[in-house]
Amino acid sequence: MDFKQLWLNAQDLWGTLEQHPLLQAGLALTVLLVIALLLGRVARYLILHASRMLGRQPALHWINDFRHNKVFQRLAQMTPSLVIQFGLHLVPELSKTAMTFLGNVALSFTILFLLLSVSALLNALLDIYARTEHARTRSIKGYVQLAKMVLYVFGAIIIVATLIDRSPLLLLSGLGAMSAVILLVYKDTLLSFVASVQLTSNDMLRVGDWIEMPQVGADGDVVDITLHTVKVQNFDKTIVSIPTWRLMSESFKNWRGMQQSGGRRIKRSLFIDASGVRFMRDDEEEKLSQVHLLTDYMSRKKAELKAWNEAQGNVAAMSANRRRMTNIGTFRAYALAYLKSHPEIQPNMTCMVRQMQTTAQGIPLEIYCFTRTTAWADYERIQGDIFDYLLAVLPEFGLSLYQQPSGGDLRSGLLPAVLGAASIPEPQKHLL
């Protein structure tokens, strides 16, 4: 190929185009655009390849976060617009108005990709922060979202000002007159931002906390804290999104204290049938004295009651003047000793068995203690084992649970009585 002849032909063609200024300018702009796109491809390849090579170094692993969030890709996308900005002066026969307009459009694209680069940079920094220890207690996602919102607002103002070739201060001055409208539009955003600051600064909420907020149907773990919402995954795997400001204006229960304490509370009552409560006989006392968990209690209680009765003198001969052990009191002492000897009950926390006020459903004996674990499944297993045993051991003390009569009770008890009464001769029924 004769390159010299090819060059001469190109010069002749260009000289011919000088007679048509618009065609010459259009062709030059097309060549500039093609060159800008090619340089953009080259810059993208070089930047991404270099970042991939650097990301393999252990000390520069954070570059991978920048690459995954497309920080370098956004920066490479600025290359075509930058080339056009600086190459417009080389385009012949281009009017000043066209040069200003095309330059402003190219500058607007440069600002746009710069904003996207900064936004991607914020996302990368958020990912890096999420791997630190502080991320477990302090979430900055709300602050990052607010920063991105402010960035986009001011970026939009600068882009519009660039396109209309006016100062951004002119548009910013107009925002003062629109402040009331802006406050109305961004009311929830401002409330959520203030609430997010208060929740974070007071350490009221963290990702991973178990919270309970019945008014919004939330009962589960916090999976995400953003500027506008807090996402809670309920135990049935449904997701509840709570506006951030509602967590400050309304109450919610955070179970983090329970999880950090190392023990979970058991607070449940056994409803004892009041008709079975009575004084214990001597043979029953001797029998229960052989129970390992009651040996100390029985010997101590017998000595206490004997000393008190002897101090009463002759009046202690009457039953009403003597103190005696009851089956419900002995069972209460047994249940407490059983809890304190249980290997999965926390010994350093409150542990008691107390008698509550009698109700129509019986006498409540409340079991109040804490397990050694806070895991839900283990907690339920321990609680179930404790109450299984206490329910089974009740008859040993002559006690039983209160239970409302069922249809089977009525059929087995009342119906035979009714049928028996029906078989009695009519003259004798008035004796019933």
Coordinates of C-alpha atoms in Angstrom, one line a residue:
M1 CA 0.0 0.0 0.0
D2 CA 1.4 3.5 -1.0
F3 CA 1.0 5.5 2.2
K4 CA 2.3 8.6 0.6
Q5 CA -0.4 8.5 -2.0
L6 CA -3.0 7.7 0.6
W7 CA -1.9 10.8 2.6
L8 CA -2.1 13.0 -0.5
N9 CA -5.7 11.7 -1.2
A10 CA -6.7 12.5 2.4
Q11 CA -5.3 16.0 2.0
D12 CA -7.2 16.5 -1.2
L13 CA -10.4 15.3 0.5
W14 CA -9.9 17.6 3.4
G15 CA -9.3 20.5 1.1
T16 CA -12.5 19.7 -0.7
L17 CA -14.3 19.7 2.6
E18 CA -13.1 23.2 3.4
Q19 CA -15.6 24.4 0.8
H20 CA -18.3 22.9 3.0
P21 CA -17.7 24.2 6.6
L22 CA -20.7 22.4 8.2
L23 CA -19.7 19.1 6.7
Q24 CA -16.1 19.6 7.8
A25 CA -17.2 20.4 11.3
G26 CA -19.6 17.4 11.5
L27 CA -16.9 15.0 10.2
A28 CA -14.4 16.4 12.7
L29 CA -16.9 16.0 15.5
T30 CA -17.5 12.4 14.5
V31 CA -13.8 11.6 14.4
L32 CA -13.4 13.3 17.8
L33 CA -16.3 11.2 19.2
V34 CA -14.9 7.9 17.8
I35 CA -11.5 8.8 19.3
A36 CA -13.1 9.6 22.6
L37 CA -14.9 6.3 22.7
L38 CA -11.8 4.3 21.8
L39 CA -9.7 6.1 24.4
G40 CA -12.5 5.4 26.9
R41 CA -12.3 1.7 26.1
V42 CA -8.6 1.7 26.4
A43 CA -8.7 3.6 29.7
R44 CA -11.3 1.2 31.1
Y45 CA -9.2 -1.8 30.2
L46 CA -6.0 -0.4 31.6
I47 CA -7.6 0.8 34.9
L48 CA -9.6 -2.4 35.5
H49 CA -6.6 -4.6 34.7
A50 CA -4.3 -2.6 37.0
S51 CA -6.9 -2.7 39.8
R52 CA -7.3 -6.5 39.3
M53 CA -3.5 -7.0 39.6
L54 CA -3.2 -4.7 42.7
G55 CA -6.2 -6.4 44.3
R56 CA -4.2 -9.7 44.5
Q57 CA -1.8 -8.2 47.0
P58 CA -2.8 -9.0 50.6
A59 CA -2.1 -5.5 51.8
L60 CA -4.3 -4.0 49.1
H61 CA -7.3 -6.3 49.4
W62 CA -9.5 -3.2 49.9
I63 CA -9.0 -2.5 46.2
N64 CA -11.3 -5.4 45.5
D65 CA -14.1 -3.6 47.3
F66 CA -13.6 -0.6 45.0
R67 CA -13.6 -2.9 42.0
H68 CA -16.7 -4.8 43.0
N69 CA -18.6 -1.5 43.6
K70 CA -17.4 -0.2 40.1
V71 CA -15.5 2.8 41.4
F72 CA -12.7 2.4 38.8
Q73 CA -15.3 1.6 36.0
R74 CA -17.1 4.9 36.8
L75 CA -13.8 6.8 36.7
A76 CA -12.9 5.3 33.3
Q77 CA -16.3 6.4 32.0
M78 CA -15.2 10.0 32.5
T79 CA -12.5 9.6 29.8
P80 CA -14.7 10.2 26.7
S81 CA -16.3 13.4 28.0
L82 CA -12.9 14.7 29.1
V83 CA -11.4 14.0 25.6
I84 CA -14.3 15.8 24.0
Q85 CA -14.0 18.8 26.3
F86 CA -10.3 19.3 25.5
G87 CA -10.7 18.3 21.8
L88 CA -13.4 20.7 20.8
H89 CA -10.8 23.4 20.3
L90 CA -9.3 21.3 17.5
V91 CA -12.5 21.1 15.6
P92 CA -12.4 23.6 12.7
E93 CA -15.2 25.8 11.6
L94 CA -17.1 25.3 14.9
S95 CA -19.0 28.3 16.1
K96 CA -18.6 29.7 19.6
T97 CA -22.2 28.9 20.5
A98 CA -21.8 25.2 19.4
M99 CA -18.5 24.9 21.2
T100 CA -20.0 26.3 24.4
F101 CA -23.1 24.1 24.2
L102 CA -21.1 20.9 23.4
G103 CA -18.5 21.8 26.0
N104 CA -21.3 22.2 28.6
V105 CA -22.8 18.9 27.7
A106 CA -19.5 17.1 27.9
L107 CA -18.8 18.8 31.3
S108 CA -22.2 17.6 32.5
F109 CA -21.4 14.0 31.6
T110 CA -18.0 14.4 33.4
I111 CA -19.8 15.7 36.6
L112 CA -22.4 12.9 36.3
F113 CA -19.8 10.1 36.2
L114 CA -17.8 11.9 38.9
L115 CA -20.9 11.8 41.1
L116 CA -21.4 8.1 40.3
S117 CA -17.8 7.4 41.2
V118 CA -18.1 9.2 44.6
S119 CA -21.4 7.2 45.2
A120 CA -19.6 4.0 44.4
L121 CA -16.7 5.0 46.6
L122 CA -19.2 5.5 49.5
N123 CA -20.6 2.0 48.9
A124 CA -17.1 0.5 48.9
L125 CA -16.2 2.3 52.2
L126 CA -19.5 1.0 53.7
D127 CA -18.5 -2.6 52.7
I128 CA -15.1 -2.1 54.2
Y129 CA -16.6 -0.8 57.4
A130 CA -19.1 -3.7 57.6
R131 CA -16.2 -6.1 58.2
T132 CA -14.9 -4.2 61.2
E133 CA -15.8 -4.9 64.8
H134 CA -17.5 -1.5 65.2
A135 CA -20.0 -2.4 62.5
R136 CA -21.7 -4.8 64.9
T137 CA -22.6 -2.0 67.3
R138 CA -22.6 1.1 65.1
S139 CA -24.4 1.2 61.7
I140 CA -23.4 4.0 59.4
K141 CA -25.6 3.0 56.5
G142 CA -28.1 5.8 57.3
Y143 CA -25.3 8.4 57.2
V144 CA -24.0 7.1 53.9
Q145 CA -27.5 7.2 52.4
L146 CA -27.9 10.8 53.6
A147 CA -24.5 11.8 52.2
K148 CA -25.4 10.3 48.8
M149 CA -28.8 12.1 48.9
V150 CA -27.1 15.4 49.5
L151 CA -24.5 14.6 46.9
Y152 CA -27.1 13.9 44.2
V153 CA -29.1 17.0 45.1
F154 CA -26.1 19.3 44.7
G155 CA -24.8 17.3 41.7
A156 CA -28.2 17.8 40.0
I157 CA -28.0 21.5 40.7
I158 CA -24.5 21.8 39.2
I159 CA -25.4 19.7 36.1
V160 CA -28.5 21.8 35.4
A161 CA -26.5 25.1 36.0
T162 CA -23.8 23.8 33.6
L163 CA -26.3 22.9 30.9
I164 CA -28.0 26.3 31.0
D165 CA -24.7 28.0 31.4
R166 CA -25.5 29.8 34.6
S167 CA -23.9 30.0 38.0
P168 CA -25.0 27.2 40.5
L169 CA -25.4 30.0 43.1
L170 CA -28.3 31.3 41.1
L171 CA -30.1 28.0 41.5
L172 CA -29.1 27.6 45.1
S173 CA -30.5 31.1 45.9
G174 CA -33.9 29.9 44.6
L175 CA -33.9 27.0 47.0
G176 CA -34.4 29.4 49.9
A177 CA -37.8 30.3 48.6
M178 CA -38.6 26.7 48.2
S179 CA -37.4 25.7 51.7
A180 CA -41.0 25.2 53.0
V181 CA -41.8 22.8 50.1
I182 CA -38.5 21.0 50.6
L183 CA -39.1 20.5 54.3
L184 CA -42.6 19.2 53.5
V185 CA -41.3 16.8 50.8
Y186 CA -38.3 15.6 52.9
K187 CA -40.2 15.5 56.2
D188 CA -39.9 11.8 56.7
T189 CA -36.2 11.9 55.6
L190 CA -35.4 14.5 58.2
L191 CA -37.3 12.7 60.9
S192 CA -35.6 9.4 60.0
F193 CA -32.2 11.0 60.0
V194 CA -32.7 12.5 63.5
A195 CA -34.0 9.2 64.8
S196 CA -31.1 7.3 63.2
V197 CA -28.6 9.6 64.9
Q198 CA -30.4 9.1 68.3
L199 CA -30.6 5.3 67.9
T200 CA -26.9 5.0 66.9
S201 CA -25.5 7.5 69.5
N202 CA -27.5 6.0 72.3
D203 CA -26.8 2.4 71.2
M204 CA -30.4 1.6 71.2
L205 CA -30.4 -0.7 68.2
R206 CA -27.9 -2.8 66.3
V207 CA -28.0 -5.2 63.4
G208 CA -28.6 -8.6 64.8
D209 CA -30.7 -7.4 67.8
W210 CA -33.9 -9.3 68.6
I211 CA -36.6 -6.6 68.9
E212 CA -40.3 -6.9 69.6
M213 CA -42.8 -4.2 68.4
P214 CA -46.3 -5.6 68.4
Q215 CA -47.9 -2.4 67.0
V216 CA -46.2 -3.0 63.6
G217 CA -46.1 -6.8 63.7
A218 CA -42.4 -7.0 64.3
D219 CA -40.9 -9.9 66.4
G220 CA -37.5 -11.0 65.2
D221 CA -33.9 -10.0 64.3
V222 CA -32.8 -6.7 62.9
V223 CA -31.2 -7.4 59.5
D224 CA -30.7 -3.9 58.1
I225 CA -30.7 -0.3 59.4
T226 CA -31.1 2.3 56.7
L227 CA -31.9 6.0 56.6
H228 CA -35.6 5.5 56.2
T229 CA -36.4 2.0 57.4
V230 CA -35.3 -0.7 59.8
K231 CA -35.8 -4.2 58.4
V232 CA -36.8 -6.9 60.9
Q233 CA -36.9 -10.6 59.9
N234 CA -39.6 -12.3 62.0
F235 CA -39.2 -15.8 63.3
D236 CA -41.7 -17.0 60.6
K237 CA -39.2 -15.5 58.0
T238 CA -41.4 -12.6 57.0
I239 CA -39.8 -9.2 56.7
V240 CA -41.2 -6.1 58.4
S241 CA -40.0 -2.7 57.4
I242 CA -40.4 -0.1 60.2
P243 CA -39.9 3.6 59.5
T244 CA -36.9 4.7 61.5
W245 CA -38.6 7.6 63.2
R246 CA -41.3 5.3 64.6
L247 CA -38.6 3.5 66.7
M248 CA -38.1 6.9 68.5
S249 CA -41.7 8.0 68.7
E250 CA -43.0 4.6 69.9
S251 CA -41.7 2.0 72.3
F252 CA -40.1 -1.3 71.4
K253 CA -38.5 -4.1 73.3
N254 CA -34.9 -5.0 72.7
W255 CA -33.8 -8.5 73.9
R256 CA -30.1 -7.7 73.6
G257 CA -29.7 -7.3 77.4
M258 CA -31.1 -10.8 77.9
Q259 CA -28.7 -12.2 75.3
Q260 CA -25.7 -10.4 76.8
S261 CA -26.6 -11.5 80.4
G262 CA -26.0 -15.1 79.6
G263 CA -29.4 -16.2 81.0
R264 CA -33.0 -16.3 79.9
R265 CA -35.8 -16.0 82.3
I266 CA -38.4 -18.7 83.1
K267 CA -41.5 -17.2 84.5
R268 CA -44.5 -19.6 84.5
S269 CA -47.0 -20.8 87.1
L270 CA -48.4 -24.1 88.2
F271 CA -52.1 -23.7 89.2
I272 CA -52.6 -26.1 92.2
D273 CA -56.1 -27.4 93.0
A274 CA -57.0 -25.7 96.3
S275 CA -59.0 -28.7 97.4
G276 CA -55.9 -30.8 97.8
V277 CA -54.0 -28.4 100.1
R278 CA -53.8 -29.9 103.7
F279 CA -51.5 -30.5 106.6
M280 CA -49.1 -33.4 106.3
R281 CA -49.4 -36.5 108.4
D282 CA -46.5 -37.9 110.4
D283 CA -45.9 -40.8 108.1
E284 CA -45.8 -38.5 105.1
E285 CA -43.2 -36.3 106.9
E286 CA -41.1 -39.3 107.5
K287 CA -41.4 -40.5 104.0
L288 CA -40.4 -37.1 102.5
S289 CA -37.5 -36.7 104.9
Q290 CA -35.8 -39.5 102.9
V291 CA -36.0 -37.4 99.7
H292 CA -32.4 -36.1 99.1
L293 CA -33.5 -32.6 98.1
L294 CA -35.7 -32.3 101.2
T295 CA -33.5 -33.8 103.9
D296 CA -32.0 -30.5 105.1
Y297 CA -35.3 -28.6 104.7
M298 CA -37.4 -31.2 106.6
S299 CA -34.9 -31.5 109.5
R300 CA -34.6 -27.7 109.8
K301 CA -38.4 -27.2 109.5
K302 CA -39.2 -29.9 112.1
A303 CA -36.8 -28.3 114.6
E304 CA -38.3 -24.9 114.0
L305 CA -41.9 -26.1 114.4
K306 CA -41.1 -28.2 117.5
A307 CA -39.4 -25.3 119.2
W308 CA -42.4 -23.0 118.4
N309 CA -45.0 -25.5 119.6
E310 CA -43.2 -26.2 122.8
A311 CA -43.1 -22.5 123.5
Q312 CA -46.9 -22.4 123.3
G313 CA -47.3 -24.7 126.3
N314 CA -50.5 -26.6 126.9
V315 CA -52.5 -24.6 124.3
A316 CA -50.4 -26.4 121.6
A317 CA -52.5 -29.5 122.3
M318 CA -55.3 -28.0 120.1
S319 CA -54.8 -28.5 116.4
A320 CA -55.5 -24.9 115.6
N321 CA -52.8 -23.7 118.0
R322 CA -50.0 -25.8 116.5
R323 CA -47.8 -25.1 113.5
R324 CA -47.5 -27.9 111.1
M325 CA -46.1 -28.5 107.7
T326 CA -48.4 -28.4 104.7
N327 CA -48.0 -30.3 101.5
I328 CA -48.0 -27.2 99.3
G329 CA -45.3 -25.5 101.4
T330 CA -43.2 -28.7 101.3
F331 CA -43.6 -29.0 97.5
R332 CA -42.6 -25.3 97.1
A333 CA -39.4 -26.0 99.1
Y334 CA -38.8 -29.1 96.9
A335 CA -39.3 -27.2 93.7
L336 CA -36.8 -24.5 94.8
A337 CA -34.2 -27.1 95.8
Y338 CA -34.8 -28.9 92.5
L339 CA -34.2 -25.7 90.5
K340 CA -31.0 -24.8 92.5
S341 CA -29.6 -28.3 91.9
H342 CA -30.5 -28.2 88.2
P343 CA -27.3 -28.1 86.1
E344 CA -28.8 -25.9 83.4
I345 CA -30.2 -23.2 85.7
Q346 CA -28.1 -20.1 86.2
P347 CA -27.0 -20.0 89.9
N348 CA -25.9 -16.4 89.9
M349 CA -29.3 -15.0 89.0
T350 CA -32.7 -14.8 90.8
C351 CA -34.2 -18.2 91.5
M352 CA -37.4 -18.6 93.5
V353 CA -40.7 -20.4 93.7
R354 CA -43.4 -18.1 95.0
Q355 CA -47.1 -18.4 95.8
M356 CA -49.2 -15.9 94.0
Q357 CA -52.7 -14.7 94.9
T358 CA -55.3 -17.4 94.7
T359 CA -57.6 -17.2 91.7
A360 CA -60.7 -19.0 90.4
Q361 CA -58.3 -21.4 88.6
G362 CA -56.4 -22.5 91.7
I363 CA -53.3 -21.4 93.7
P364 CA -50.6 -20.2 91.3
L365 CA -47.1 -21.4 92.2
E366 CA -44.8 -19.3 90.0
I367 CA -41.4 -20.8 88.9
Y368 CA -39.0 -17.8 88.5
C369 CA -35.4 -18.6 87.4
F370 CA -32.9 -18.1 84.6
T371 CA -31.4 -20.7 82.3
R372 CA -27.7 -20.9 81.5
T373 CA -28.3 -20.5 77.8
T374 CA -30.2 -17.9 75.7
A375 CA -30.6 -20.1 72.7
W376 CA -34.3 -20.4 71.9
A377 CA -34.5 -24.1 71.3
D378 CA -32.3 -25.0 74.3
Y379 CA -34.3 -22.6 76.5
E380 CA -37.6 -24.3 75.5
R381 CA -36.2 -27.7 76.1
I382 CA -34.9 -26.8 79.6
Q383 CA -38.2 -25.2 80.5
G384 CA -40.2 -28.2 79.2
D385 CA -38.1 -30.7 81.1
I386 CA -38.5 -28.7 84.4
F387 CA -42.2 -28.5 84.2
D388 CA -42.6 -32.1 83.0
Y389 CA -40.9 -33.2 86.1
L390 CA -42.7 -30.9 88.5
L391 CA -46.1 -31.9 87.0
A392 CA -45.2 -35.6 87.4
V393 CA -44.0 -35.2 91.0
L394 CA -47.1 -33.3 92.3
P395 CA -49.0 -36.5 93.3
E396 CA -46.1 -37.4 95.7
F397 CA -47.2 -34.5 97.8
G398 CA -50.9 -35.2 97.6
L399 CA -51.4 -32.3 95.2
S400 CA -52.9 -32.0 91.7
L401 CA -53.3 -29.3 89.1
Y402 CA -56.6 -27.4 88.7
Q403 CA -58.3 -28.3 85.5
Q404 CA -61.6 -27.1 84.2
P405 CA -64.1 -29.9 83.5
S406 CA -64.3 -31.0 79.9
G407 CA -67.0 -32.7 77.9
G408 CA -65.5 -36.1 78.8
D409 CA -65.7 -35.2 82.5
L410 CA -69.4 -34.3 82.1
R411 CA -70.2 -37.4 80.2
S412 CA -68.4 -39.7 82.7
G413 CA -69.6 -38.0 85.9
L414 CA -72.9 -36.1 85.5
L415 CA -74.6 -38.2 82.8
P416 CA -74.5 -41.5 84.9
A417 CA -75.9 -39.5 87.9
V418 CA -78.7 -38.2 85.8
L419 CA -79.5 -41.6 84.4
G420 CA -79.4 -43.1 87.9
A421 CA -81.8 -40.4 89.1
A422 CA -84.1 -41.1 86.2
S423 CA -84.5 -44.8 87.2
I424 CA -85.7 -43.9 90.7
P425 CA -89.5 -44.3 91.2
E426 CA -91.4 -41.0 91.0
P427 CA -92.6 -41.1 94.7
Q428 CA -89.0 -41.4 96.0
K429 CA -87.4 -38.6 93.8
H430 CA -88.3 -36.0 96.4
L431 CA -85.8 -37.6 98.7
L432 CA -82.9 -36.9 96.4

